Every structure is written in C-alpha cells, then in structure tokens.
Amino acid sequence: MDDDFPQPEEWAAFFTLLEDEHIQSFLARDSCLKISDKYLLAMVLTYFRRANLRTEEYRTYFFPSLFLANQFEEEELFRWEIYPWALGMMWMIEKEQLHHLRNQMLIRMGFKAWVDRETCDLIMAQDPDHCAWKRERKVHHSWAIRQCRRDDVDFTIKGPWITPAPCSLCNTILLPCQEE
C-alpha cells in the first residue's frame, strides 16, 4: 500500500486534472456514475502511482487508466462511452490507440491492475471532502443486468456530442462536483 500512496505533488496534479474542462464535462455526463464513481477514480490515481507516471503524463493516461479500471472491475460495457471522450470524433477508427495506452499502463504497472477496496478507502480518506470522493454510485446501478433485461438506450454511445437523457431510476443529471 505504501508504494501506492501518492505524494503531495501527485495529489495536486490529480485534482488539477479533474478540474480540466474536458474531464469535467465527461464526469458530468456520467450522471449515474457507472464509469467514473469514486472507487474507479481512486483506482486511476493508484494506477498513476504504480506506473510511476510523471504528473505531466496524467492527462494522456487518464482515459486509458479509467478504461482499464472499468475493464477490471465492471461487468457491463458502459466503459465504451470512454472511447469518444478520449479519442474524439474518429473514435471508431482510433480505438486501438486507447488500447495501446492502456496496455502501456499495464506494463508500466507490472501488470498490477487489482486495487483492493482498502487501498481506495485510504486514498479517499486523505481528502474526504473532495468532490471526486463524493461520487457514490447508487445501489440500483451496482449490479449486473441480465442480457435479456438490458435497455438498448443504456448501451448507446453518446460521447460529448449528445446530451444523455435523465436516468429513469435516478431522475437526475449531476454536475461533477454537485452536492446531492
């Protein structure tokens, strides 16, 4: 765990990254926190540390790291929504670029992609009032959905160009640092 624990300059760089306008828009669009809840964001910070990234590399590796965290922890394919945010309009042609950066992260981390909940909790406890750690996923979005019960709307990739419909279960669209 100690090797995973960020240094002060790494904390500052990570929180500054989360203030980036593009990332703020991405976080706001994930209103149900299916692909960027507090645990997935804590995993991203842990990955940055494990890979010994320089703070100026955080922007480049944010989306590939979040994609990896989703692949590792989540059963659903909501992570596909990361493609257009990371790659822009040509995401369908360039998605191998994201996979390449994800694979570079895995190699740099020594293939240590598993982050236990205790590590995430300890990371969040360092600044529990930061808005990133208030991104608590609702219980009704925490379980796998059987294929026969899936709503096709949930799996439509929207990217930054289409405003998502409000969730019928949550009945809200949150802003990235909006209090509930």
XYZ file of N, CA, C and O in Angstrom:
720
model
N 0.819 -1.209 0.000
C 0.000 0.000 0.000
C 0.854 1.260 0.000
O 0.575 2.192 -0.723
N 1.931 1.265 0.800
C 2.740 2.481 0.889
C 3.275 2.917 -0.464
O 3.358 4.105 -0.754
N 3.644 1.934 -1.301
C 4.130 2.270 -2.641
C 3.026 2.855 -3.501
O 3.301 3.578 -4.448
N 1.782 2.528 -3.189
C 0.639 3.026 -3.962
C 0.199 4.415 -3.507
O -0.592 5.058 -4.186
N 0.688 4.845 -2.370
C 0.177 6.086 -1.798
C 0.817 7.295 -2.472
O 2.031 7.434 -2.492
N -0.004 8.196 -3.022
C 0.518 9.356 -3.767
C 1.260 10.356 -2.888
O 0.949 10.533 -1.710
N 2.217 11.006 -3.493
C 2.955 12.099 -2.871
C 2.130 13.384 -3.031
O 1.236 13.447 -3.882
N 2.417 14.418 -2.233
C 1.631 15.662 -2.304
C 1.520 16.250 -3.713
O 0.444 16.693 -4.127
N 2.614 16.246 -4.472
C 2.555 16.810 -5.824
C 1.681 15.956 -6.752
O 1.067 16.460 -7.688
N 1.606 14.659 -6.474
C 0.751 13.769 -7.268
C -0.724 14.013 -6.955
O -1.568 14.009 -7.853
N -1.025 14.230 -5.672
C -2.390 14.599 -5.291
C -2.815 15.865 -6.021
O -3.888 15.930 -6.621
N -1.957 16.870 -5.926
C -2.281 18.168 -6.531
C -2.488 18.028 -8.036
O -3.438 18.589 -8.593
N -1.621 17.281 -8.702
C -1.741 17.104 -10.153
C -3.019 16.345 -10.511
O -3.696 16.672 -11.500
N -3.373 15.341 -9.709
C -4.590 14.569 -9.977
C -5.835 15.441 -9.810
O -6.722 15.445 -10.672
N -5.890 16.192 -8.734
C -7.057 17.056 -8.508
C -7.130 18.171 -9.553
O -8.228 18.543 -9.983
N -5.993 18.671 -9.988
C -5.979 19.660 -11.067
C -6.491 19.031 -12.365
O -7.251 19.652 -13.105
N -6.081 17.803 -12.633
C -6.559 17.087 -13.818
C -8.080 16.965 -13.807
O -8.739 17.157 -14.834
N -8.642 16.666 -12.655
C -10.099 16.517 -12.559
C -10.831 17.835 -12.796
O -12.024 17.834 -13.074
N -10.109 18.951 -12.703
C -10.699 20.265 -12.977
C -10.626 20.647 -14.452
O -11.221 21.647 -14.860
N -9.913 19.841 -15.246
C -9.820 20.080 -16.685
C -11.231 20.133 -17.284
O -12.086 19.307 -16.942
N -11.482 21.090 -18.142
C -12.822 21.305 -18.695
C -13.373 20.061 -19.395
O -14.547 19.708 -19.219
N -12.543 19.388 -20.176
C -12.989 18.194 -20.898
C -13.342 17.070 -19.926
O -14.372 16.407 -20.071
N -12.501 16.873 -18.932
C -12.762 15.819 -17.949
C -13.961 16.179 -17.088
O -14.782 15.311 -16.772
N -14.131 17.446 -16.751
C -15.312 17.886 -16.018
C -16.580 17.569 -16.814
O -17.564 17.094 -16.253
N -16.552 17.831 -18.103
C -17.715 17.530 -18.948
C -17.992 16.034 -18.968
O -19.136 15.603 -18.879
N -16.932 15.238 -19.087
C -17.081 13.785 -19.067
C -17.715 13.322 -17.756
O -18.661 12.532 -17.755
N -17.179 13.804 -16.640
C -17.702 13.400 -15.333
C -19.155 13.823 -15.162
O -19.963 13.091 -14.586
N -19.500 14.994 -15.675
C -20.883 15.473 -15.572
C -21.829 14.588 -16.374
O -22.965 14.342 -15.960
N -21.389 14.114 -17.530
C -22.241 13.272 -18.377
C -22.455 11.889 -17.791
O -23.421 11.220 -18.115
N -21.539 11.447 -16.934
C -21.708 10.148 -16.270
C -22.543 10.359 -15.016
O -22.103 10.156 -13.896
N -23.774 10.795 -15.233
C -24.629 11.223 -14.122
C -24.979 10.090 -13.165
O -25.231 10.333 -11.991
N -24.986 8.863 -13.647
C -25.294 7.729 -12.769
C -24.029 7.088 -12.203
O -24.110 6.110 -11.463
N -22.881 7.647 -12.561
C -21.582 7.215 -12.034
C -21.273 5.756 -12.359
O -20.642 5.042 -11.585
N -21.705 5.327 -13.535
C -21.485 3.943 -13.949
C -20.051 3.682 -14.376
O -19.586 2.551 -14.310
N -19.343 4.725 -14.843
C -17.979 4.509 -15.324
C -16.959 5.410 -14.640
O -15.774 5.338 -14.964
N -17.399 6.231 -13.695
C -16.434 7.124 -13.023
C -16.846 7.411 -11.581
O -16.805 8.544 -11.143
N -17.197 6.356 -10.850
C -17.525 6.581 -9.439
C -16.231 6.764 -8.642
O -15.123 6.703 -9.186
N -16.370 7.008 -7.358
C -15.211 7.343 -6.530
C -14.188 6.215 -6.477
O -12.974 6.479 -6.447
N -14.616 4.974 -6.501
C -13.662 3.865 -6.442
C -12.868 3.741 -7.741
O -11.667 3.494 -7.722
N -13.535 3.926 -8.872
C -12.826 3.870 -10.152
C -11.827 5.020 -10.268
O -10.717 4.834 -10.767
N -12.198 6.208 -9.773
C -11.256 7.335 -9.794
C -10.073 7.096 -8.850
O -8.934 7.435 -9.176
N -10.323 6.484 -7.696
C -9.229 6.144 -6.777
C -8.302 5.110 -7.418
O -7.077 5.163 -7.231
N -8.875 4.200 -8.191
C -8.050 3.230 -8.908
C -7.155 3.926 -9.929
O -5.983 3.569 -10.081
N -7.691 4.922 -10.621
C -6.898 5.657 -11.606
C -5.692 6.307 -10.920
O -4.558 6.198 -11.410
N -5.911 6.955 -9.796
C -4.800 7.582 -9.072
C -3.786 6.526 -8.628
O -2.569 6.738 -8.731
N -4.265 5.385 -8.182
C -3.374 4.296 -7.788
C -2.567 3.798 -8.988
O -1.362 3.547 -8.878
N -3.225 3.670 -10.127
C -2.514 3.258 -11.352
C -1.417 4.257 -11.705
O -0.318 3.858 -12.083
N -1.722 5.539 -11.608
C -0.712 6.552 -11.915
C 0.526 6.342 -11.045
O 1.655 6.428 -11.519
N 0.291 6.083 -9.778
C 1.390 5.883 -8.831
C 2.159 4.605 -9.159
O 3.385 4.601 -9.194
N 1.429 3.521 -9.392
C 2.086 2.237 -9.679
C 2.910 2.295 -10.966
O 3.926 1.617 -11.080
N 2.454 3.058 -11.930
C 3.152 3.169 -13.213
C 4.291 4.188 -13.161
O 5.002 4.359 -14.149
N 4.439 4.842 -12.017
C 5.456 5.897 -11.871
C 5.334 6.960 -12.954
O 6.341 7.421 -13.512
N 4.099 7.351 -13.252
C 3.884 8.390 -14.247
C 4.399 9.718 -13.716
O 4.288 10.014 -12.522
N 4.945 10.507 -14.608
C 5.239 11.893 -14.268
C 3.901 12.627 -14.274
O 2.988 12.273 -15.030
N 3.761 13.644 -13.459
C 2.471 14.333 -13.351
C 2.025 14.913 -14.690
O 0.832 14.983 -14.966
N 2.967 15.275 -15.556
C 2.586 15.807 -16.868
C 2.037 14.710 -17.794
O 1.478 15.023 -18.849
N 2.152 13.455 -17.404
C 1.583 12.352 -18.190
C 0.153 12.013 -17.767
O -0.509 11.223 -18.438
N -0.321 12.584 -16.685
C -1.642 12.235 -16.161
C -2.749 12.437 -17.190
O -3.641 11.613 -17.318
N -2.716 13.536 -17.910
C -3.773 13.832 -18.892
C -3.821 12.757 -19.975
O -4.877 12.275 -20.352
N -2.649 12.361 -20.472
C -2.561 11.354 -21.531
C -3.125 10.015 -21.078
O -3.779 9.317 -21.852
N -2.871 9.665 -19.833
C -3.232 8.333 -19.354
C -4.522 8.288 -18.540
O -4.904 7.212 -18.068
N -5.225 9.411 -18.386
C -6.455 9.397 -17.584
C -7.491 8.438 -18.175
O -7.966 7.525 -17.491
N -7.874 8.643 -19.421
C -8.921 7.811 -20.011
C -8.476 6.352 -20.191
O -9.262 5.439 -19.879
N -7.247 6.073 -20.646
C -6.840 4.665 -20.704
C -6.848 3.981 -19.330
O -7.223 2.818 -19.212
N -6.473 4.723 -18.288
C -6.481 4.153 -16.934
C -7.901 3.926 -16.443
O -8.192 2.897 -15.810
N -8.786 4.857 -16.731
C -10.188 4.685 -16.340
C -10.813 3.519 -17.109
O -11.587 2.737 -16.546
N -10.466 3.385 -18.368
C -10.941 2.261 -19.174
C -10.466 0.942 -18.556
O -11.245 0.000 -18.402
N -9.190 0.878 -18.169
C -8.636 -0.320 -17.541
C -9.349 -0.625 -16.225
O -9.708 -1.778 -15.962
N -9.560 0.384 -15.407
C -10.255 0.173 -14.131
C -11.652 -0.390 -14.378
O -12.090 -1.312 -13.681
N -12.333 0.119 -15.387
C -13.659 -0.396 -15.730
C -13.584 -1.822 -16.247
O -14.417 -2.654 -15.897
N -12.598 -2.114 -17.078
C -12.452 -3.483 -17.582
C -12.192 -4.445 -16.432
O -12.698 -5.562 -16.444
N -11.410 -3.992 -15.492
C -11.009 -4.875 -14.398
C -12.136 -5.084 -13.387
O -12.296 -6.176 -12.861
N -12.913 -4.060 -13.102
C -13.896 -4.113 -12.020
C -15.345 -4.276 -12.457
O -16.159 -4.755 -11.681
N -15.694 -3.844 -13.632
C -17.101 -3.794 -14.028
C -17.442 -4.887 -15.035
O -16.640 -5.204 -15.906
N -18.641 -5.429 -14.908
C -19.101 -6.463 -15.826
C -19.775 -5.884 -17.060
O -19.860 -6.543 -18.078
N -20.260 -4.689 -16.955
C -21.004 -4.080 -18.054
C -20.082 -3.324 -19.006
O -18.960 -3.001 -18.671
N -20.604 -3.031 -20.178
C -19.810 -2.404 -21.227
C -20.001 -0.897 -21.291
O -19.735 -0.287 -22.319
N -20.437 -0.291 -20.207
C -20.595 1.162 -20.187
C -19.267 1.857 -20.468
O -19.238 2.993 -20.911
N -18.155 1.165 -20.215
C -16.823 1.746 -20.454
C -16.637 2.182 -21.903
O -15.787 3.011 -22.197
N -17.424 1.644 -22.819
C -17.304 2.037 -24.227
C -17.566 3.525 -24.400
O -17.118 4.129 -25.367
N -18.291 4.123 -23.476
C -18.555 5.557 -23.538
C -17.255 6.362 -23.414
O -17.194 7.523 -23.817
N -16.206 5.751 -22.902
C -14.915 6.426 -22.757
C -14.274 6.690 -24.118
O -13.594 7.698 -24.296
N -14.499 5.820 -25.091
C -13.857 5.978 -26.406
C -14.012 7.377 -27.005
O -13.006 8.017 -27.325
N -15.233 7.867 -27.205
C -15.335 9.177 -27.858
C -14.769 10.322 -27.019
O -14.282 11.315 -27.569
N -14.813 10.186 -25.707
C -14.259 11.240 -24.856
C -12.738 11.260 -24.955
O -12.116 12.314 -24.915
N -12.140 10.097 -25.076
C -10.682 10.008 -25.148
C -10.145 10.298 -26.544
O -9.059 10.859 -26.684
N -10.917 9.937 -27.572
C -10.381 9.948 -28.932
C -11.059 10.913 -29.891
O -10.585 11.117 -30.998
N -12.179 11.486 -29.505
C -12.853 12.446 -30.374
C -13.727 11.789 -31.428
O -14.103 10.625 -31.325
N -14.028 12.562 -32.454
C -14.979 12.151 -33.493
C -14.570 10.875 -34.230
O -15.417 10.144 -34.714
N -13.306 10.609 -34.325
C -12.818 9.447 -35.078
C -12.604 8.237 -34.167
O -11.850 7.332 -34.491
N -13.288 8.192 -33.037
C -13.040 7.168 -32.041
C -13.190 5.749 -32.576
O -12.460 4.840 -32.162
N -14.116 5.528 -33.513
C -14.328 4.165 -34.015
C -13.108 3.680 -34.802
O -12.806 2.485 -34.803
N -12.415 4.585 -35.427
C -11.228 4.231 -36.206
C -10.003 4.153 -35.294
O -9.120 3.319 -35.504
N -9.956 4.998 -34.268
C -8.757 5.152 -33.448
C -8.800 4.439 -32.103
O -7.920 4.652 -31.269
N -9.793 3.569 -31.867
C -9.904 2.985 -30.532
C -8.721 2.103 -30.148
O -8.436 1.943 -28.973
N -7.983 1.602 -31.136
C -6.779 0.831 -30.820
C -5.729 1.701 -30.132
O -4.903 1.199 -29.379
N -5.768 3.003 -30.384
C -4.847 3.932 -29.714
C -5.092 3.907 -28.205
O -4.147 3.893 -27.412
N -6.357 3.908 -27.797
C -6.682 3.825 -26.371
C -6.212 2.489 -25.801
O -5.642 2.433 -24.708
N -6.413 1.411 -26.539
C -5.971 0.088 -26.079
C -4.450 0.048 -25.936
O -3.932 -0.558 -24.992
N -3.745 0.691 -26.851
C -2.289 0.737 -26.790
C -1.823 1.457 -25.513
O -0.937 0.959 -24.794
N -2.425 2.611 -25.217
C -2.062 3.352 -23.996
C -2.439 2.563 -22.743
O -1.699 2.557 -21.761
N -3.588 1.880 -22.780
C -3.985 1.026 -21.651
C -2.954 -0.066 -21.437
O -2.545 -0.345 -20.305
N -2.505 -0.685 -22.529
C -1.511 -1.750 -22.421
C -0.174 -1.214 -21.905
O 0.501 -1.884 -21.123
N 0.199 -0.012 -22.334
C 1.419 0.617 -21.801
C 1.302 0.807 -20.287
O 2.271 0.583 -19.557
N 0.116 1.239 -19.835
C -0.100 1.408 -18.386
C 0.078 0.072 -17.671
O 0.759 0.011 -16.637
N -0.506 -0.975 -18.204
C -0.391 -2.300 -17.581
C 1.069 -2.716 -17.455
O 1.491 -3.217 -16.408
N 1.816 -2.518 -18.509
C 3.234 -2.879 -18.491
C 3.986 -2.041 -17.469
O 4.759 -2.568 -16.654
N 3.758 -0.726 -17.481
C 4.454 0.161 -16.542
C 4.094 -0.149 -15.092
O 4.892 0.099 -14.186
N 2.888 -0.684 -14.868
C 2.461 -1.047 -13.508
C 2.918 -2.449 -13.122
O 2.604 -2.920 -12.026
N 3.606 -3.130 -14.010
C 3.992 -4.506 -13.727
C 2.784 -5.426 -13.680
O 2.775 -6.415 -12.957
N 1.756 -5.088 -14.453
C 0.511 -5.851 -14.567
C -0.254 -5.945 -13.247
O -1.054 -6.846 -13.046
N -0.041 -4.984 -12.347
C -0.748 -4.954 -11.058
C -1.976 -4.060 -11.174
O -1.984 -2.915 -10.725
N -3.031 -4.583 -11.785
C -4.245 -3.788 -12.020
C -5.254 -3.900 -10.880
O -6.138 -3.064 -10.767
N -5.124 -4.917 -10.044
C -6.094 -5.083 -8.964
C -5.781 -4.093 -7.852
O -4.648 -4.005 -7.369
N -6.796 -3.331 -7.463
C -6.679 -2.379 -6.358
C -7.758 -2.755 -5.352
O -8.947 -2.745 -5.690
N -7.349 -3.103 -4.146
C -8.356 -3.518 -3.166
C -9.122 -2.316 -2.617
O -8.694 -1.174 -2.725
N -10.261 -2.612 -2.059
C -11.133 -1.553 -1.542
C -10.460 -0.769 -0.420
O -10.634 0.442 -0.313
N -9.680 -1.449 0.398
C -8.985 -0.771 1.498
C -8.045 0.312 0.962
O -7.982 1.411 1.514
N -7.331 0.003 -0.112
C -6.440 0.996 -0.712
C -7.229 2.190 -1.196
O -6.862 3.343 -0.948
N -8.333 1.931 -1.882
C -9.191 3.030 -2.355
C -9.697 3.863 -1.186
O -9.671 5.099 -1.232
N -10.161 3.193 -0.137
C -10.689 3.908 1.032
C -9.612 4.758 1.706
O -9.884 5.883 2.129
N -8.392 4.234 1.796
C -7.301 5.005 2.396
C -6.950 6.222 1.550
O -6.678 7.300 2.081
N -6.974 6.066 0.250
C -6.704 7.195 -0.640
C -7.779 8.258 -0.464
O -7.480 9.442 -0.314
N -9.036 7.843 -0.464
C -10.138 8.805 -0.322
C -10.135 9.472 1.048
O -10.553 10.626 1.175
N -9.657 8.763 2.066
C -9.649 9.313 3.431
C -8.672 10.475 3.587
O -8.804 11.267 4.521
N -7.717 10.617 2.681
C -6.747 11.702 2.777
C -7.364 13.073 2.524
O -6.871 14.073 3.011
N -8.419 13.097 1.724
C -9.131 14.358 1.449
C -10.603 14.009 1.229
O -11.114 14.102 0.120
N -11.281 13.565 2.291
C -12.639 13.023 2.146
C -13.672 14.030 1.639
O -14.733 13.629 1.157
N -13.366 15.310 1.709
C -14.322 16.316 1.266
C -14.184 16.677 -0.209
O -14.984 17.455 -0.727
N -13.169 16.106 -0.879
C -13.018 16.415 -2.308
C -14.196 15.827 -3.080
O -14.654 14.720 -2.804
N -14.671 16.573 -4.057
C -15.862 16.153 -4.811
C -15.673 14.818 -5.531
O -16.642 14.088 -5.744
N -14.444 14.449 -5.887
C -14.210 13.160 -6.554
C -14.638 11.999 -5.669
O -15.154 10.989 -6.154
N -14.445 12.160 -4.359
C -14.739 11.064 -3.438
C -16.197 11.083 -2.984
O -16.613 10.246 -2.186
N -16.969 12.011 -3.498
C -18.409 12.052 -3.203
C -19.223 11.438 -4.339
O -20.439 11.454 -4.308
N -18.537 10.902 -5.333
C -19.194 10.299 -6.486
C -19.615 8.863 -6.144
O -19.030 7.895 -6.599
N -20.618 8.769 -5.310
C -21.118 7.492 -4.800
C -22.166 6.939 -5.758
O -23.204 7.561 -5.972
N -21.903 5.773 -6.319
C -22.855 5.144 -7.233
C -24.059 4.619 -6.456
O -23.912 4.026 -5.391
N -25.229 4.849 -6.988
C -26.458 4.358 -6.358
C -26.508 2.829 -6.444
O -26.025 2.230 -7.408
N -27.107 2.212 -5.462
C -27.176 0.760 -5.387
C -27.836 0.164 -6.628
O -27.393 -0.865 -7.141
N -28.851 0.836 -7.159
C -29.549 0.257 -8.318
C -28.695 0.264 -9.588
O -29.079 -0.326 -10.584
N -27.524 0.885 -9.549
C -26.594 0.836 -10.683
C -25.365 -0.019 -10.360
O -24.383 0.004 -11.094
N -25.426 -0.778 -9.296
C -24.248 -1.508 -8.842
C -24.226 -2.973 -9.238
O -23.232 -3.642 -9.015
N -25.281 -3.485 -9.791
C -25.317 -4.902 -10.123
C -25.407 -5.120 -11.613
O -25.879 -4.280 -12.361
N -24.976 -6.303 -12.029
C -25.039 -6.666 -13.446
C -26.497 -6.754 -13.899
O -27.388 -7.102 -13.126
N -26.706 -6.439 -15.157
C -28.040 -6.508 -15.752
C -28.041 -7.669 -16.732
O -27.209 -7.738 -17.626
N -28.956 -8.593 -16.556
C -29.030 -9.726 -17.473
C -29.252 -9.233 -18.901
O -29.972 -8.263 -19.124
N -28.651 -9.924 -19.835
C -28.724 -9.542 -21.245
C -30.173 -9.351 -21.702
O -30.489 -8.395 -22.394
N -31.073 -10.223 -21.286
C -32.461 -10.155 -21.746
C -33.221 -8.971 -21.149
O -34.273 -8.597 -21.645
N -32.692 -8.346 -20.103
C -33.368 -7.220 -19.463
C -32.715 -5.880 -19.750
O -33.107 -4.871 -19.198
N -31.707 -5.872 -20.574
C -30.998 -4.634 -20.870
C -31.839 -3.722 -21.734
O -32.503 -4.139 -22.662
N -31.738 -2.456 -21.427
C -32.385 -1.410 -22.215
C -31.355 -0.908 -23.214
O -30.294 -0.431 -22.822
N -31.639 -1.010 -24.508
C -30.675 -0.612 -25.535
C -30.208 0.829 -25.373
O -29.104 1.168 -25.760
N -31.022 1.686 -24.795
C -30.637 3.084 -24.597
C -29.407 3.174 -23.704
O -28.527 3.994 -23.912
N -29.305 2.280 -22.716
C -28.162 2.288 -21.810
C -26.850 2.047 -22.545
O -25.802 2.423 -22.068
N -26.889 1.385 -23.681
C -25.674 0.999 -24.374
C -25.428 1.819 -25.638
O -24.624 1.458 -26.462
N -26.119 2.919 -25.787
C -25.883 3.805 -26.914
C -24.742 4.744 -26.549
O -24.829 5.478 -25.575
N -23.680 4.706 -27.335
C -22.536 5.574 -27.065
C -22.893 6.980 -27.519
O -23.246 7.200 -28.668
N -22.807 7.929 -26.592
C -23.224 9.300 -26.872
C -22.046 10.241 -27.043
O -22.081 11.150 -27.838
N -21.001 10.037 -26.272
C -19.846 10.921 -26.343
C -20.194 12.335 -25.927
O -21.248 12.601 -25.345
N -19.338 13.280 -26.250
C -19.560 14.668 -25.833
C -20.613 15.393 -26.672
O -20.967 16.515 -26.363
N -21.126 14.755 -27.715
C -21.976 15.455 -28.678
C -23.462 15.318 -28.412
O -24.248 16.104 -28.892
N -23.865 14.313 -27.641
C -25.287 14.083 -27.401
C -25.540 14.143 -25.898
O -24.897 13.432 -25.125
N -26.474 14.968 -25.482
C -26.812 15.064 -24.064
C -27.566 13.805 -23.647
O -28.544 13.430 -24.287
N -27.124 13.148 -22.588
C -27.820 11.938 -22.150
C -29.181 12.279 -21.557
O -29.372 13.336 -20.967
N -30.103 11.361 -21.743
C -31.421 11.522 -21.126
C -31.276 11.313 -19.622
O -30.415 10.547 -19.179
N -32.099 11.974 -18.832
C -32.050 11.721 -17.389
C -32.354 10.251 -17.099
O -33.160 9.631 -17.783
N -31.703 9.709 -16.118
C -31.906 8.313 -15.739
C -33.292 8.162 -15.120
O -33.658 8.918 -14.212
N -34.031 7.170 -15.577
C -35.371 6.954 -15.034
C -35.317 6.459 -13.591
O -36.268 6.640 -12.835
N -34.198 5.854 -13.199
C -34.060 5.376 -11.822
C -33.566 6.476 -10.888
O -34.031 6.602 -9.765
N -32.611 7.264 -11.366
C -32.052 8.338 -10.536
C -32.846 9.632 -10.664
O -32.859 10.443 -9.754
N -33.419 9.826 -11.849
C -34.195 11.024 -12.155
C -33.371 12.294 -11.942
O -33.857 13.276 -11.412
N -32.105 12.229 -12.359
C -31.241 13.390 -12.184
C -30.076 13.336 -13.149
O -29.726 12.287 -13.653
N -29.491 14.471 -13.396
C -28.208 14.575 -14.066
C -27.343 15.433 -13.162
O -27.637 16.594 -12.924
N -26.274 14.838 -12.604
C -25.399 15.543 -11.672
C -24.303 16.281 -12.412
O -23.825 15.841 -13.443
N -23.868 17.362 -11.851
C -22.656 18.013 -12.308
C -21.497 17.367 -11.581
O -21.690 16.753 -10.533
N -20.256 17.482 -12.072
C -19.136 16.742 -11.498
C -18.930 16.957 -10.004
O -18.614 16.043 -9.297
N -19.100 18.149 -9.512
C -18.874 18.406 -8.102
C -20.148 18.917 -7.420
O -20.090 19.614 -6.427
N -21.267 18.552 -7.966
C -22.552 18.983 -7.404
C -22.881 18.130 -6.189
O -22.709 16.925 -6.193
N -23.336 18.764 -5.159
C -23.759 18.033 -3.960
C -25.138 17.440 -4.223
O -25.960 18.027 -4.879
N -25.358 16.247 -3.693
C -26.671 15.611 -3.861
C -27.648 16.115 -2.838
O -27.330 16.465 -1.777
